[in-house]
Short mmCIF file of N, CA, C and O in Angstrom, two decimals:
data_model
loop_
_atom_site.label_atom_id
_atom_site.label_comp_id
_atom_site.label_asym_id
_atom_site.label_seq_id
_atom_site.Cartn_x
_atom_site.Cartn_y
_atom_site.Cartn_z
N UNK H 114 -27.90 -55.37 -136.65
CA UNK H 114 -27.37 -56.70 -136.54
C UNK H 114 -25.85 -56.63 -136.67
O UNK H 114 -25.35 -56.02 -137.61
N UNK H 115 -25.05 -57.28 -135.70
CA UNK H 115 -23.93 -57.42 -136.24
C UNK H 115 -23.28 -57.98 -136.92
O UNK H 115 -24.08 -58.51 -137.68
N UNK H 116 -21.80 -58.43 -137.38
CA UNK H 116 -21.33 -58.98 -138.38
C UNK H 116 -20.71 -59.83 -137.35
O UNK H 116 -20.74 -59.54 -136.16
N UNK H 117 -20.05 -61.07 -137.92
CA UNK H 117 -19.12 -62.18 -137.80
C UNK H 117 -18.03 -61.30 -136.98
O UNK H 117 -17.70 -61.47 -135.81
N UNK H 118 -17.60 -60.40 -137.82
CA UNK H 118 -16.28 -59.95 -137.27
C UNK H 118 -16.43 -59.35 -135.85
O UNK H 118 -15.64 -59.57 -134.93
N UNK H 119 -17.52 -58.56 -135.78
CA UNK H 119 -17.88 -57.97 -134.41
C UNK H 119 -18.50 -58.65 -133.39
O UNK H 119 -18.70 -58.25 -132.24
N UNK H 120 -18.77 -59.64 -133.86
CA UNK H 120 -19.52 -60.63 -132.83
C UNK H 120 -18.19 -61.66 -132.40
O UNK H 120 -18.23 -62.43 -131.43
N UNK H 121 -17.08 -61.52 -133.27
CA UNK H 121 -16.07 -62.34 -132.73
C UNK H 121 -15.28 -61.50 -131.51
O UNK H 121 -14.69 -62.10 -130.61
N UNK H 122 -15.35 -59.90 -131.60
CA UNK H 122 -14.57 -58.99 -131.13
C UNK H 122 -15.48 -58.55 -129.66
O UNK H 122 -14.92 -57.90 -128.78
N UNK H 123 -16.70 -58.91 -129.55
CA UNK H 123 -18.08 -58.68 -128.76
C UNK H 123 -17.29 -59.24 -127.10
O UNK H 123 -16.69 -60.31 -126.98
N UNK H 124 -17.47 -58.36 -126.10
CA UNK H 124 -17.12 -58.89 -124.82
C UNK H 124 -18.49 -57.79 -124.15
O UNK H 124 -18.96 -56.74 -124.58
N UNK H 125 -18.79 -58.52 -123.05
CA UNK H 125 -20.01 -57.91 -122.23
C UNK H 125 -19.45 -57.20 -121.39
O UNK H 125 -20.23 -56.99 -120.46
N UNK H 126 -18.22 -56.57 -121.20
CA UNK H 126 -17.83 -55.35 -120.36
C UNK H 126 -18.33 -54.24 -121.28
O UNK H 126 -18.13 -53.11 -120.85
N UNK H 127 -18.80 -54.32 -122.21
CA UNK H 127 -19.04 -52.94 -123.08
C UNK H 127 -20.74 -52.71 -122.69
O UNK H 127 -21.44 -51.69 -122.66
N UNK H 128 -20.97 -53.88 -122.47
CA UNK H 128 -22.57 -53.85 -122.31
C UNK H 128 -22.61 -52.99 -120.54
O UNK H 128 -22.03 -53.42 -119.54
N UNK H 129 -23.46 -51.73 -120.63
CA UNK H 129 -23.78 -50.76 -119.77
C UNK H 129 -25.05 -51.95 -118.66
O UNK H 129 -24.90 -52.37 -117.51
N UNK H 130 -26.21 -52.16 -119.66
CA UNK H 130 -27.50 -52.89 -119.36
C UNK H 130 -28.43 -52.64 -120.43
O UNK H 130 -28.35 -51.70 -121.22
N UNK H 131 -29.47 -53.70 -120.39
CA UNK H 131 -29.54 -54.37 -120.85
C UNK H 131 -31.47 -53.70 -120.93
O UNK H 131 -32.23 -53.86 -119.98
N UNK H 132 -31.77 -53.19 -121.86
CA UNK H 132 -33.28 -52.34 -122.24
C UNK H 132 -34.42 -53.70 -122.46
O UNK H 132 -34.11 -54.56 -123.28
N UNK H 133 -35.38 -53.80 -121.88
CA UNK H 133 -36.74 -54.47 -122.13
C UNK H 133 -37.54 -53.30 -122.79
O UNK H 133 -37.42 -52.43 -121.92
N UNK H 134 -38.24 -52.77 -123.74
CA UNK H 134 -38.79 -52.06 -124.78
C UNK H 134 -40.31 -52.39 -124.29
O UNK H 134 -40.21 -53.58 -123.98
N UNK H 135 -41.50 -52.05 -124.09
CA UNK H 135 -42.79 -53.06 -123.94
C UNK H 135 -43.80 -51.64 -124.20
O UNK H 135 -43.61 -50.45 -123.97
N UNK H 136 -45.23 -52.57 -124.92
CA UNK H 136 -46.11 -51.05 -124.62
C UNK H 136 -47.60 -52.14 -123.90
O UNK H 136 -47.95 -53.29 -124.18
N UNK H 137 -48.03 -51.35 -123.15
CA UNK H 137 -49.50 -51.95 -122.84
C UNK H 137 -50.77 -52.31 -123.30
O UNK H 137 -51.67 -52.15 -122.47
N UNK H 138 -50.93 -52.53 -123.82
CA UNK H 138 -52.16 -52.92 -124.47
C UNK H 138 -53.28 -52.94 -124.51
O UNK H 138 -54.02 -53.15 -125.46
N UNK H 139 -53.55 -52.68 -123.18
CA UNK H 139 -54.79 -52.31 -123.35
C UNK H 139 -55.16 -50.95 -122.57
O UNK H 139 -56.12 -50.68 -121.85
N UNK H 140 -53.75 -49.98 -123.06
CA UNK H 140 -53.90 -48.55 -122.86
C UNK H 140 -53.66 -47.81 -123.78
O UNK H 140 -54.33 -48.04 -124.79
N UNK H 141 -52.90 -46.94 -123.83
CA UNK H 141 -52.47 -46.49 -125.01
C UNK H 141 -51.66 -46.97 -125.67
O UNK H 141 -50.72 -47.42 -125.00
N UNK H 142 -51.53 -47.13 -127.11
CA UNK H 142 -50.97 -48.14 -127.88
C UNK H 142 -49.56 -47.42 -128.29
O UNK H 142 -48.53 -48.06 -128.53
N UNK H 143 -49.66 -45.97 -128.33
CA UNK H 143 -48.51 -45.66 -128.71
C UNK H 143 -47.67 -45.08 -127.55
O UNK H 143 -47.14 -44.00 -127.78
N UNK H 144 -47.50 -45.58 -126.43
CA UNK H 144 -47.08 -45.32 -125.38
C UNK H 144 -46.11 -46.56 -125.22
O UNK H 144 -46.54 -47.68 -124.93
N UNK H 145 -44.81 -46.28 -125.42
CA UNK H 145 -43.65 -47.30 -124.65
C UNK H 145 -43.06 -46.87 -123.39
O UNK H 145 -42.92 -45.74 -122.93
N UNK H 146 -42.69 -48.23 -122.85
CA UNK H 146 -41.99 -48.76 -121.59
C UNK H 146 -40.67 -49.28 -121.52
O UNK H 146 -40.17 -50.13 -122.26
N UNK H 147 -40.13 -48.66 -120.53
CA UNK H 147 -38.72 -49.18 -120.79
C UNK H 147 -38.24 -49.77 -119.32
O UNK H 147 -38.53 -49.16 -118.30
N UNK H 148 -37.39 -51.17 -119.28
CA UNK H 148 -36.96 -51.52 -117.99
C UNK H 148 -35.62 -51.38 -118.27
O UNK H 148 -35.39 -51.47 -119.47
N UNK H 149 -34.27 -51.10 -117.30
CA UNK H 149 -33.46 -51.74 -117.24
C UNK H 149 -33.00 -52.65 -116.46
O UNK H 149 -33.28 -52.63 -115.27
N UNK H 150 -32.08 -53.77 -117.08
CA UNK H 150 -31.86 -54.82 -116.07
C UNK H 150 -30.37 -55.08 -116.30
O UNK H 150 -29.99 -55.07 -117.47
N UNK H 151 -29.45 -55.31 -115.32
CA UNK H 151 -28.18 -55.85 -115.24
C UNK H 151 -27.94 -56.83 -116.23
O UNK H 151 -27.28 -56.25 -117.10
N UNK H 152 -28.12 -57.93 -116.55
CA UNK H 152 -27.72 -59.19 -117.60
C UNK H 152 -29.20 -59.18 -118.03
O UNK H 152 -30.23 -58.63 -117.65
N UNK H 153 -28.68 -60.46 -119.48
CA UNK H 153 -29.42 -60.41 -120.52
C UNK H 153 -30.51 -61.41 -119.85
O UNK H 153 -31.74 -61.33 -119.95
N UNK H 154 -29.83 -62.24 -119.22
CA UNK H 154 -30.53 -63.36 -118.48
C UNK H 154 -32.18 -62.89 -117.44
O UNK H 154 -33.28 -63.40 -117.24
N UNK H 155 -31.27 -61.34 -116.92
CA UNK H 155 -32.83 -60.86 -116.18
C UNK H 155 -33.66 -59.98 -117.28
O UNK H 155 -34.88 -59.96 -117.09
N UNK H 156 -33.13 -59.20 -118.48
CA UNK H 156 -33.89 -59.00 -119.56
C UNK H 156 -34.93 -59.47 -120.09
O UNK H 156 -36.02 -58.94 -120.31
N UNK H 157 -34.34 -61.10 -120.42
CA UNK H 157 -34.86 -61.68 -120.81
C UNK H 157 -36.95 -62.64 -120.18
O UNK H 157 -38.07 -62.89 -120.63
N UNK H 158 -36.05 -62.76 -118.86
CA UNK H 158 -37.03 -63.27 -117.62
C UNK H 158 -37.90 -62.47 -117.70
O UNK H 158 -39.01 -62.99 -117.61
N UNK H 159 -37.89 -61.03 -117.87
CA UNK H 159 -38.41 -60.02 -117.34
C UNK H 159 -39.71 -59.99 -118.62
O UNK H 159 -40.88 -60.30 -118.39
N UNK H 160 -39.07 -59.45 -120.24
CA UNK H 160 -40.08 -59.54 -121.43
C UNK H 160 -40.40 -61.04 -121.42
O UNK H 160 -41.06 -61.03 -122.47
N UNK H 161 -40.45 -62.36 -121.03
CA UNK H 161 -40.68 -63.70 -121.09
C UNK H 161 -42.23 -63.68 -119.29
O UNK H 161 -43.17 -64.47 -119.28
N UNK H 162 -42.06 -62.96 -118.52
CA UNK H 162 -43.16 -62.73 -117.59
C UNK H 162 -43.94 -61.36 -118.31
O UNK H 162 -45.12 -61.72 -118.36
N UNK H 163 -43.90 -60.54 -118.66
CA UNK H 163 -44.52 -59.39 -119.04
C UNK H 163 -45.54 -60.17 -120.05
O UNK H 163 -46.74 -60.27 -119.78
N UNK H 164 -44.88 -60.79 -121.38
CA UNK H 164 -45.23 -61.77 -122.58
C UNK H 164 -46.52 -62.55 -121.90
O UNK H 164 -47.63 -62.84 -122.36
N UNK H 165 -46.00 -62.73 -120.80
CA UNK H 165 -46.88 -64.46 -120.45
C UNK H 165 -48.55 -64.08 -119.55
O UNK H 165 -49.62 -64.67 -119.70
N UNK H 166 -48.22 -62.91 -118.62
CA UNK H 166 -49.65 -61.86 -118.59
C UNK H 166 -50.75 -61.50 -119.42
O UNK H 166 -51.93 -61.30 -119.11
N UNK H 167 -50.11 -61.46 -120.68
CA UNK H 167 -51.17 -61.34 -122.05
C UNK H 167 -51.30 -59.93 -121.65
O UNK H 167 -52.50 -59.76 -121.43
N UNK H 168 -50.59 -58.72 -121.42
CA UNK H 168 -51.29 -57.64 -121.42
C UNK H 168 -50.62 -56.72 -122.46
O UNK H 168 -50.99 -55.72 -123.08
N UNK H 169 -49.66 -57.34 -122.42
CA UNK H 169 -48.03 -56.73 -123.20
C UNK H 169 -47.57 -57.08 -124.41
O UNK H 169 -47.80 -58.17 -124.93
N UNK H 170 -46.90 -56.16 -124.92
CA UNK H 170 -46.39 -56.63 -126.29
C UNK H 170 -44.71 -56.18 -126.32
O UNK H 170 -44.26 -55.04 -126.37
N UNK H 171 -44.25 -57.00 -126.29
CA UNK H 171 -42.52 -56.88 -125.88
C UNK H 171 -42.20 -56.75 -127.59
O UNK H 171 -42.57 -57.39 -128.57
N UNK H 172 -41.14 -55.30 -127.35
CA UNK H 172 -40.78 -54.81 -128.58
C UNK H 172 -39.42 -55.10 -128.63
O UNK H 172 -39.04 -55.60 -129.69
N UNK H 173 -38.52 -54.90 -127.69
CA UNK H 173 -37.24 -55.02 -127.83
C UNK H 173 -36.57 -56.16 -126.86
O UNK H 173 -37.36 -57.02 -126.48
N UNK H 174 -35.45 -56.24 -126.49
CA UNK H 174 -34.84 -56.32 -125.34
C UNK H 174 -33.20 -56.01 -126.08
O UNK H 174 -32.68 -56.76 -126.90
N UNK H 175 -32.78 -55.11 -125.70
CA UNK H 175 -31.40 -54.56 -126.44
C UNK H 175 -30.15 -54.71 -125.53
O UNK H 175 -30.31 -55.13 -124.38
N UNK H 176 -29.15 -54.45 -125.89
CA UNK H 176 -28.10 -54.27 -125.19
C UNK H 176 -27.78 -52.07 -125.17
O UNK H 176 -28.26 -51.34 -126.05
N UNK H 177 -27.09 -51.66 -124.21
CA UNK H 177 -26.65 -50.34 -124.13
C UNK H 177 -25.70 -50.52 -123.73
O UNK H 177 -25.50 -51.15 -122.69
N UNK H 178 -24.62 -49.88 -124.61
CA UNK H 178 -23.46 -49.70 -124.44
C UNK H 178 -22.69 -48.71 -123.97
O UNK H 178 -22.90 -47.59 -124.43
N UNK H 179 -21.61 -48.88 -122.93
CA UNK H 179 -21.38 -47.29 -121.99
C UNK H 179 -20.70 -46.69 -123.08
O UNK H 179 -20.29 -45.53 -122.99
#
């Protein structure tokens, strides 16, 4: 988590893209998935349709930084 101070200092040119984390569910449980997506906005869309299938269990959605 970040702090106040770094979230004041935070610009999205640092952000590389943007990790969706997911495992399947009704395969192997300890098996993760990883998407990348350009903005947080398609991140987001992306674990918010995976979520809504019922097959998935969305673990992350992160930022990566270059």
């Amino acid at each position: 988590m970040m702090t106040k101070e770094e979230l004041k200092s935070f610009t999205t040119s640092l952000v590389d893209h943007y990790q969706v984390a997911y495992k399947y569910d009704k395969g192997d449980s300890e098996e993760y998935r990883t998407q990348k997506h350009d903005t947080m906005r398609m991140a987001l869309a992306a674990a918010n349709f995976l979520d809504a299938r019922g097959d998935y269990t969305i673990i992350s959605v992160t930022p990566i930084y270059k």
